[in-house]
Amino acid sequence: MAAAVSAAVSLPSSKSTSLHSRNSILSPERINFNKVPLYYKSVSFSGVKIRAQVTTEAPAKAEKVSKKQVEGVVVNKFRPKDPYIGRCLLNTKITGDDAPGETWHMVFSTEGEVPYREGQSIGVIPDGIDKNGKPHKLRLYSIASSALGDFGDSKTVSLCVKRLVYTNDQGEIVKGVCSNFLCDLKPGSEVKITGPVGKEMLMPKDPNATVIMLATGTGIAPFRSFLWKMFFEKYDDYKFNGLAWLFLGVPTSSSLLYKEEFEKMKEKAPENFRLDFAVSREQTNAKGEKMYIQTRMAEYAEELWELLKKDNTYVYMCGLRGMEKGIDEIIVPLAAKEGN
Ligand SMILES: Cc1cc2nc3c(=O)[nH]c(=O)nc-3n(C[C@H](O)[C@H](O)[C@H](O)COP(=O)(O)OP(=O)(O)OC[C@H]3O[C@@H](n4cnc5c(N)ncnc54)[C@H](O)[C@@H]3O)c2cc1C
Ligand SMILES: NC(=O)c1ccc[n+]([C@@H]2O[C@H](COP(=O)([O-])OP(=O)(O)OC[C@H]3O[C@@H](n4cnc5c(N)ncnc54)[C@H](OP(=O)(O)O)[C@@H]3O)[C@@H](O)[C@H]2O)c1
């Protein structure tokens, strides 16, 4: 299958570093891309059976699926004992200086050696040793780029990483090991990559599907990957003609991740893409309640329910575990009305 990237996207950034001063992404050349079969699994929202995938802080329990359905999707090519050594090509802060916390978008070279699909994750082993003198353990990160990668040459993988900093019970400031390692990576630095992993979040191959994506914070990563494939790339045998509906919840407007990219997608395909933000610390609903992602979804409850009833609707959720309950509370009463 031939594919081409037709997007020119600048990552919004107040701080940006790049090996080749590349934070404008443009790659119009045609390149080869292998088609793989994908699969979906069904989960239920408190009894309402819909095609969906939930992923939160811990890896979701995967149903056993037949090998046939996921044929061609590579997992664990690189294990912690022998990781792939990539290089940081670009690392850009994508949240504003006044945002609560920093999130960075980073691109690593893979030279095509880490073949991943939209919806998979990679492991990163941070440099250094832990308090017992042992090498640090890997942390998982959802891949934020499509399989073609941000430069369109299938030779890179991108992540969207929030820098973890918190105050412990003793009042000391603690920095998360791997997220700080990643957010501080300079272009040219080496990074140990494992995986890819995960077959639970793969995007639907049906180009006419309705794909509802529910993200909080860095939970946006796999959906950026889906949306690039749907709207910024061209394939001979895939043209998205369904409906993609993204709900993204963040604390402040300065922490809206990839906003400009998503707005460009909407301009390109207004009939096929819906975009709704929930900015929790700046917006409220009519009752004055904090605008969480489920609060925004509630505004479209009937419409969402109609979509959920369709056979080719897929719901994906990624981000804070807390959102699961809130979203359930929107869906369950709708289902109950119809006796489900
Ligand atoms: C499948 C999967 C995909 C993921 N994808 C992403 C992604 O795309 N982007 C992303 O940024 N993250 C993602 N994560 C989270 C990521 O794996 C790491 O857990 C995160 O970056 C923190 O790692 P760290 O090494 O910086 O922190 P660590 O050094 O491992 O510290 C984390 C520990 O600090 C403690 N802690 C954390 N916050 C507090 C607090 N407020 N108060 C007290 N103690 C606290 C907890 O014990 C926690 O386990 C994903 C996780 C999974 C499982
Ligand atoms: N594949 C995966 O499993 C995967 C991938 C990526 C990220 N993650 C995880 O996703 C999390 C994202 O955190 P982040 O720091 O990037 O996000 P963030 O920037 O803090 O944004 C999270 C948003 O969700 C809101 N929120 C808090 N509680 C909520 C609830 N109960 N229901 C709905 N919304 C709620 C927050 O509002 P307030 O802060 O105003 O309350 C904020 O607006 C991390 O824990 C990360 O590990 C997992």
Coordinates of C-alpha atoms and ligand atoms in Angstrom, one line a residue:
M1 CA 0.0 0.0 0.0
A2 CA 1.3 3.4 -0.8
A3 CA 0.8 6.2 1.6
A4 CA 1.7 9.9 1.8
V5 CA 1.6 12.5 4.5
S6 CA -0.1 15.7 3.4
A7 CA 0.0 17.6 6.6
A8 CA 2.1 20.5 7.6
V9 CA 1.8 20.9 11.3
S10 CA 3.6 23.1 13.7
L11 CA 3.7 21.9 17.3
P12 CA 2.7 24.8 19.6
S13 CA 5.6 25.3 21.9
S14 CA 7.1 27.8 24.2
K15 CA 10.3 25.7 24.5
S16 CA 11.4 23.6 21.7
T17 CA 14.5 21.7 20.8
S18 CA 15.2 19.7 17.7
L19 CA 18.1 17.8 16.2
H20 CA 17.4 19.1 12.8
S21 CA 15.4 22.2 13.8
R22 CA 12.3 20.4 12.6
N23 CA 9.1 21.3 14.4
S24 CA 7.2 21.8 11.2
I25 CA 6.2 18.4 9.9
L26 CA 5.9 18.1 6.2
S27 CA 6.6 14.9 4.2
P28 CA 4.8 14.8 0.9
E29 CA 6.7 11.9 -0.6
R30 CA 5.1 8.6 -1.3
I31 CA 6.3 5.7 0.7
N32 CA 5.6 2.0 1.2
F33 CA 3.3 0.8 3.9
N34 CA 2.2 -2.7 4.7
K35 CA -1.5 -3.4 5.4
V36 CA -2.2 -5.5 8.5
P37 CA -5.5 -6.9 9.7
L38 CA -6.8 -5.3 12.9
Y39 CA -9.3 -6.5 15.5
Y40 CA -11.7 -5.0 18.0
K41 CA -13.0 -6.3 21.3
S42 CA -16.3 -5.7 23.0
V43 CA -16.5 -4.4 26.5
S44 CA -19.6 -3.2 28.4
F45 CA -20.4 0.0 30.1
S46 CA -22.2 -1.5 33.1
G47 CA -24.1 -4.0 31.1
V48 CA -24.5 -1.9 27.9
K49 CA -22.7 -3.9 25.3
I50 CA -20.8 -1.7 22.9
R51 CA -17.6 -2.1 21.0
A52 CA -15.2 -0.2 23.1
Q53 CA -11.7 -0.1 24.5
V54 CA -10.8 1.3 27.8
T55 CA -7.3 2.1 28.8
T56 CA -6.3 4.0 31.9
E57 CA -3.3 4.2 34.2
A58 CA -2.9 0.4 34.4
P59 CA -3.0 -1.7 31.3
A60 CA -6.6 -2.8 30.8
K61 CA -7.4 -6.5 31.1
A62 CA -7.4 -7.8 27.6
E63 CA -9.9 -10.4 26.5
K64 CA -8.3 -13.4 24.9
V65 CA -8.6 -12.8 21.2
S66 CA -7.7 -15.2 18.4
K67 CA -4.3 -14.9 16.8
K68 CA -5.9 -14.5 13.4
Q69 CA -7.5 -11.2 14.4
V70 CA -4.3 -9.6 15.3
E71 CA -2.1 -11.2 12.8
G72 CA 0.7 -9.0 11.6
V73 CA 0.8 -6.8 14.7
V74 CA 4.2 -7.0 16.2
V75 CA 4.7 -7.2 19.9
N76 CA 7.8 -7.3 22.1
K77 CA 10.3 -7.2 19.3
F78 CA 12.6 -5.5 21.8
R79 CA 12.8 -6.7 25.4
P80 CA 14.3 -5.0 28.4
K81 CA 17.5 -7.1 28.2
D82 CA 18.2 -6.0 24.7
P83 CA 16.3 -2.8 24.0
Y84 CA 16.3 -0.8 20.7
I85 CA 18.6 2.2 21.1
G86 CA 16.8 5.1 19.5
R87 CA 17.9 8.7 19.3
C88 CA 15.9 11.8 20.3
L89 CA 15.3 13.9 17.2
L90 CA 13.0 16.5 18.7
N91 CA 11.6 17.4 22.1
T92 CA 9.0 20.1 22.5
K93 CA 7.0 21.4 25.4
I94 CA 3.4 21.6 24.2
T95 CA 1.8 23.1 27.2
G96 CA 1.9 26.8 28.0
D97 CA 4.1 28.2 30.7
D98 CA 1.1 28.9 33.0
A99 CA -0.3 25.3 32.6
P100 CA -0.4 23.2 35.7
G101 CA 2.4 20.8 34.8
E102 CA 4.4 20.3 31.7
T103 CA 3.7 18.0 28.8
W104 CA 6.3 17.3 26.1
H105 CA 6.0 15.9 22.6
M106 CA 9.1 14.0 21.5
V107 CA 10.2 12.1 18.4
F108 CA 12.7 9.2 18.5
S109 CA 14.5 7.6 15.5
T110 CA 13.7 4.0 14.9
E111 CA 15.1 3.5 11.4
G112 CA 12.0 1.4 10.8
E113 CA 13.2 -1.2 13.3
V114 CA 10.3 -0.7 15.8
P115 CA 7.3 -1.5 13.6
Y116 CA 4.2 -0.3 15.5
R117 CA 0.5 0.2 14.7
E118 CA -1.8 3.1 15.8
G119 CA -2.9 2.3 19.3
Q120 CA 0.2 0.5 20.5
S121 CA 2.6 1.5 23.3
I122 CA 6.4 1.3 23.8
G123 CA 8.4 0.9 26.9
V124 CA 11.2 3.3 27.8
I125 CA 14.1 2.3 30.2
P126 CA 15.4 5.5 31.7
D127 CA 19.1 5.9 32.2
G128 CA 20.6 5.5 35.6
I129 CA 20.0 3.2 38.6
D130 CA 17.4 2.9 41.2
K131 CA 17.9 3.1 45.0
N132 CA 18.9 -0.5 45.1
G133 CA 21.7 0.1 42.6
K134 CA 19.7 -1.8 39.9
P135 CA 18.9 -0.4 36.4
H136 CA 15.6 1.4 36.3
K137 CA 12.5 -0.6 35.2
L138 CA 10.8 0.3 32.0
R139 CA 7.7 2.6 31.9
L140 CA 5.0 2.3 29.2
Y141 CA 4.0 5.2 27.0
S142 CA 1.2 5.2 24.4
I143 CA 2.5 6.0 21.0
A144 CA 1.4 9.4 19.8
S145 CA 2.3 9.1 16.1
S146 CA 0.7 7.2 13.3
A147 CA 2.6 4.1 12.0
L148 CA 4.1 6.4 9.4
G149 CA 5.6 8.6 12.1
D150 CA 5.6 12.4 12.3
F151 CA 8.0 12.7 9.4
G152 CA 6.1 10.3 7.2
D153 CA 9.0 7.9 6.6
S154 CA 8.0 5.1 9.0
K155 CA 11.4 5.7 10.8
T156 CA 10.3 7.5 13.9
V157 CA 8.0 7.0 16.9
S158 CA 6.6 9.9 19.0
L159 CA 5.4 10.2 22.6
C160 CA 3.4 12.7 24.6
V161 CA 4.7 12.7 28.1
K162 CA 3.6 14.6 31.2
R163 CA 6.4 15.5 33.7
L164 CA 5.5 13.9 37.0
V165 CA 6.4 16.1 40.0
Y166 CA 4.6 15.8 43.3
T167 CA 5.1 16.6 47.0
N168 CA 5.4 13.5 49.3
D169 CA 4.1 13.0 52.8
Q170 CA 7.4 14.4 54.2
G171 CA 6.9 17.6 52.2
E172 CA 9.7 16.8 49.8
I173 CA 9.4 17.5 46.1
V174 CA 9.7 14.2 44.2
K175 CA 10.3 13.9 40.4
G176 CA 9.1 10.9 38.5
V177 CA 12.1 9.0 37.2
C178 CA 11.1 8.2 33.6
S179 CA 8.9 11.1 32.8
N180 CA 11.6 13.6 33.9
F181 CA 14.2 11.6 32.0
L182 CA 12.1 11.9 28.8
C183 CA 11.0 15.5 29.2
D184 CA 14.7 16.5 29.8
L185 CA 16.0 14.5 26.8
K186 CA 18.1 16.6 24.4
P187 CA 18.1 16.0 20.6
G188 CA 20.9 13.6 19.8
S189 CA 20.6 11.7 23.2
E190 CA 20.0 7.9 23.1
V191 CA 16.9 6.3 24.5
K192 CA 16.3 2.7 25.3
I193 CA 13.0 1.5 23.7
T194 CA 11.2 -1.8 24.3
G195 CA 8.1 -3.3 22.7
P196 CA 6.0 -2.4 20.9
V197 CA 3.2 -3.7 23.1
G198 CA -0.6 -3.8 23.2
K199 CA -3.2 -5.2 20.9
E200 CA -6.2 -3.8 22.8
M201 CA -6.3 -0.2 21.5
L202 CA -5.8 -0.8 17.7
M203 CA -7.9 1.5 15.5
P204 CA -10.8 0.0 13.6
K205 CA -9.9 -0.9 10.0
D206 CA -13.4 -0.1 8.8
P207 CA -13.0 3.3 7.1
N208 CA -16.7 4.0 7.6
A209 CA -16.8 3.4 11.3
T210 CA -17.9 5.9 14.0
V211 CA -14.9 6.2 16.3
I212 CA -15.6 8.0 19.6
M213 CA -12.4 8.9 21.5
L214 CA -12.5 10.0 25.1
A215 CA -9.2 11.3 26.4
T216 CA -8.0 13.1 29.5
G217 CA -4.5 14.8 29.4
T218 CA -1.8 12.6 27.9
G219 CA -4.5 10.0 27.2
I220 CA -4.7 11.9 23.9
A221 CA -1.6 10.1 22.6
P222 CA -3.3 7.1 20.9
F223 CA -6.0 9.3 19.4
R224 CA -3.5 11.7 17.8
S225 CA -2.1 8.5 16.2
F226 CA -5.5 7.5 14.9
L227 CA -6.4 11.0 13.7
W228 CA -3.2 11.5 11.8
K229 CA -3.9 8.3 9.9
M230 CA -7.5 9.4 9.3
F231 CA -7.0 13.0 8.3
F232 CA -3.4 13.8 7.5
E233 CA -2.2 10.8 5.5
K234 CA -3.2 9.3 2.1
Y235 CA -3.3 5.6 1.4
D236 CA -4.3 3.8 -1.7
D237 CA -6.5 1.4 0.2
Y238 CA -7.7 3.4 3.2
K239 CA -9.7 6.6 3.2
F240 CA -11.5 7.4 6.3
N241 CA -15.1 8.3 5.5
G242 CA -16.8 7.6 8.8
L243 CA -17.2 9.9 11.9
A244 CA -14.4 10.5 14.3
W245 CA -15.5 12.3 17.5
L246 CA -12.9 13.4 20.0
F247 CA -13.6 14.6 23.5
L248 CA -10.5 15.9 25.3
G249 CA -10.4 16.9 28.9
V250 CA -7.6 19.1 30.3
P251 CA -7.2 21.4 33.2
T252 CA -6.6 24.8 31.5
S253 CA -6.7 26.1 27.9
S254 CA -2.9 26.4 28.1
S255 CA -2.8 22.6 28.5
L256 CA -4.9 21.8 25.5
L257 CA -2.8 19.3 23.7
Y258 CA -2.4 19.4 19.9
K259 CA -5.2 21.8 19.6
E260 CA -3.9 23.4 16.3
E261 CA -3.5 20.0 14.7
F262 CA -7.0 19.0 15.6
E263 CA -8.5 22.3 14.4
K264 CA -6.7 21.7 11.0
M265 CA -8.2 18.3 10.7
K266 CA -11.6 19.8 11.4
E267 CA -11.1 22.3 8.6
K268 CA -10.0 19.6 6.2
A269 CA -12.9 17.2 7.0
P270 CA -15.7 19.0 8.7
E271 CA -18.2 16.2 7.9
N272 CA -16.0 13.5 9.3
F273 CA -14.5 15.0 12.5
R274 CA -16.1 16.4 15.6
L275 CA -14.0 18.0 18.3
D276 CA -15.1 18.9 21.9
F277 CA -12.9 20.1 24.7
A278 CA -13.6 20.1 28.4
V279 CA -11.4 22.6 30.2
S280 CA -12.0 21.7 33.8
R281 CA -10.6 24.7 35.6
E282 CA -12.0 27.3 33.3
Q283 CA -15.4 26.0 32.1
T284 CA -18.6 25.0 33.9
N285 CA -21.9 23.6 32.8
A286 CA -25.2 25.4 33.1
K287 CA -25.5 24.1 36.8
G288 CA -22.1 25.6 37.5
E289 CA -20.4 22.2 37.7
K290 CA -16.8 21.7 36.8
M291 CA -16.4 20.8 33.1
Y292 CA -15.1 17.3 33.0
I293 CA -15.1 15.2 29.9
Q294 CA -18.3 13.4 31.0
T295 CA -19.9 16.8 31.7
R296 CA -19.2 17.8 28.0
M297 CA -20.5 14.4 26.8
A298 CA -23.7 14.9 28.7
E299 CA -24.5 17.8 26.4
Y300 CA -24.7 15.3 23.6
A301 CA -26.1 12.4 25.5
E302 CA -29.0 11.6 23.1
E303 CA -26.8 11.9 20.1
L304 CA -24.1 9.8 21.6
W305 CA -26.6 7.1 22.5
E306 CA -27.9 6.9 18.9
L307 CA -24.3 6.5 17.7
L308 CA -23.5 3.9 20.4
K309 CA -26.4 1.7 19.2
K310 CA -24.9 1.4 15.7
D311 CA -23.0 -1.8 14.8
N312 CA -19.9 0.0 13.6
T313 CA -19.4 2.4 16.5
Y314 CA -16.2 2.0 18.5
V315 CA -15.6 3.8 21.8
Y316 CA -12.0 4.3 23.1
M317 CA -11.1 5.7 26.5
C318 CA -7.6 6.7 27.6
G319 CA -6.3 8.7 30.5
L320 CA -7.2 9.1 34.2
R321 CA -8.9 6.1 35.7
G322 CA -11.4 8.4 37.4
M323 CA -13.1 9.4 34.1
E324 CA -14.4 5.8 33.7
K325 CA -17.0 6.1 36.4
G326 CA -18.2 9.6 35.2
I327 CA -18.6 8.4 31.7
D328 CA -20.5 5.3 32.9
E329 CA -22.9 7.6 34.7
I330 CA -23.7 9.3 31.3
I331 CA -24.2 6.1 29.4
V332 CA -26.1 3.9 31.9
P333 CA -29.2 6.1 32.3
L334 CA -29.5 6.3 28.5
A335 CA -29.3 2.5 28.2
A336 CA -31.8 2.1 31.0
K337 CA -34.3 4.3 29.2
E338 CA -34.3 1.7 26.4
G339 CA -34.5 -1.3 28.8
N340 CA -30.8 -2.4 28.3
Ligands
LIG1 C1 -0.2 1.5 29.0 C2 0.3 2.8 29.6 C3 0.5 3.9 28.8 C4 0.9 5.1 29.3 N1 1.1 6.2 28.5 C5 1.5 7.3 28.9 C6 1.6 8.5 28.1 O1 1.3 8.4 26.9 N2 2.1 9.6 28.6 C7 2.4 9.7 29.9 O2 2.8 10.8 30.3 N3 2.3 8.7 30.8 C8 1.8 7.5 30.3 N4 1.7 6.4 31.1 C9 2.3 6.6 32.5 C10 3.8 6.2 32.5 O3 4.0 4.8 32.3 C11 4.5 6.5 33.9 O4 3.8 5.8 34.9 C12 4.5 8.0 34.2 O5 5.3 8.7 33.2 C13 5.3 8.2 35.6 O6 6.5 7.5 35.5 P1 7.8 8.1 36.3 O7 8.9 7.2 36.1 O8 8.0 9.5 35.9 O9 7.3 8.1 37.8 P2 7.9 7.1 38.9 O10 9.3 7.5 39.3 O11 7.6 5.7 38.5 O12 6.9 7.5 40.1 C14 5.5 7.2 40.0 C15 5.1 6.8 41.4 O13 5.1 8.0 42.1 C16 4.0 8.0 43.1 N5 3.2 9.2 42.9 C17 2.8 9.7 41.7 N6 2.0 10.8 41.9 C18 2.0 10.9 43.2 C19 1.3 11.9 44.0 N7 0.6 12.9 43.5 N8 1.5 11.7 45.4 C20 2.2 10.7 45.9 N9 2.8 9.8 45.2 C21 2.7 9.9 43.9 C22 3.3 6.7 42.8 O14 3.8 5.7 43.8 C23 3.7 6.3 41.4 O15 3.6 5.0 41.2 C24 1.2 5.2 30.7 C25 1.0 4.1 31.5 C26 0.6 2.9 31.0 C27 0.4 1.8 31.9
LIG2 N1 -2.5 4.0 27.7 C1 -2.7 4.5 28.9 O1 -3.0 3.7 29.8 C2 -2.4 5.9 29.2 C3 -1.9 6.7 28.1 C4 -1.7 8.0 28.4 C5 -1.9 8.5 29.7 N2 -2.3 7.7 30.6 C6 -2.5 8.2 32.0 O2 -3.5 9.2 31.9 C7 -3.3 10.2 32.9 C8 -3.3 11.6 32.3 O3 -2.9 12.5 33.2 P1 -2.4 13.9 32.9 O4 -1.6 14.4 34.1 O5 -1.8 13.9 31.5 O6 -3.8 14.7 32.8 P2 -4.1 16.2 33.1 O7 -3.3 17.1 32.2 O8 -4.0 16.4 34.6 O9 -5.6 16.3 32.7 C9 -6.6 15.5 33.3 C10 -7.9 16.1 33.2 O10 -8.9 15.2 33.7 C11 -9.6 15.9 34.7 N3 -10.1 15.0 35.7 C12 -9.7 14.7 37.0 N4 -10.5 13.8 37.6 C13 -11.4 13.5 36.7 C14 -12.5 12.6 36.7 N5 -12.8 11.9 37.8 N6 -13.3 12.4 35.6 C15 -13.0 13.1 34.5 N7 -12.0 14.0 34.4 C16 -11.2 14.2 35.5 C17 -8.6 16.9 35.3 O11 -9.3 17.9 36.0 P3 -8.8 18.6 37.3 O12 -7.3 18.4 37.4 O13 -9.2 20.1 37.1 O14 -9.6 18.0 38.4 C18 -8.0 17.4 34.0 O15 -8.8 18.3 33.4 C19 -1.9 9.9 33.6 O16 -2.2 9.2 34.8 C20 -1.3 8.9 32.6 O17 -0.5 7.9 33.3 C21 -2.5 6.4 30.4

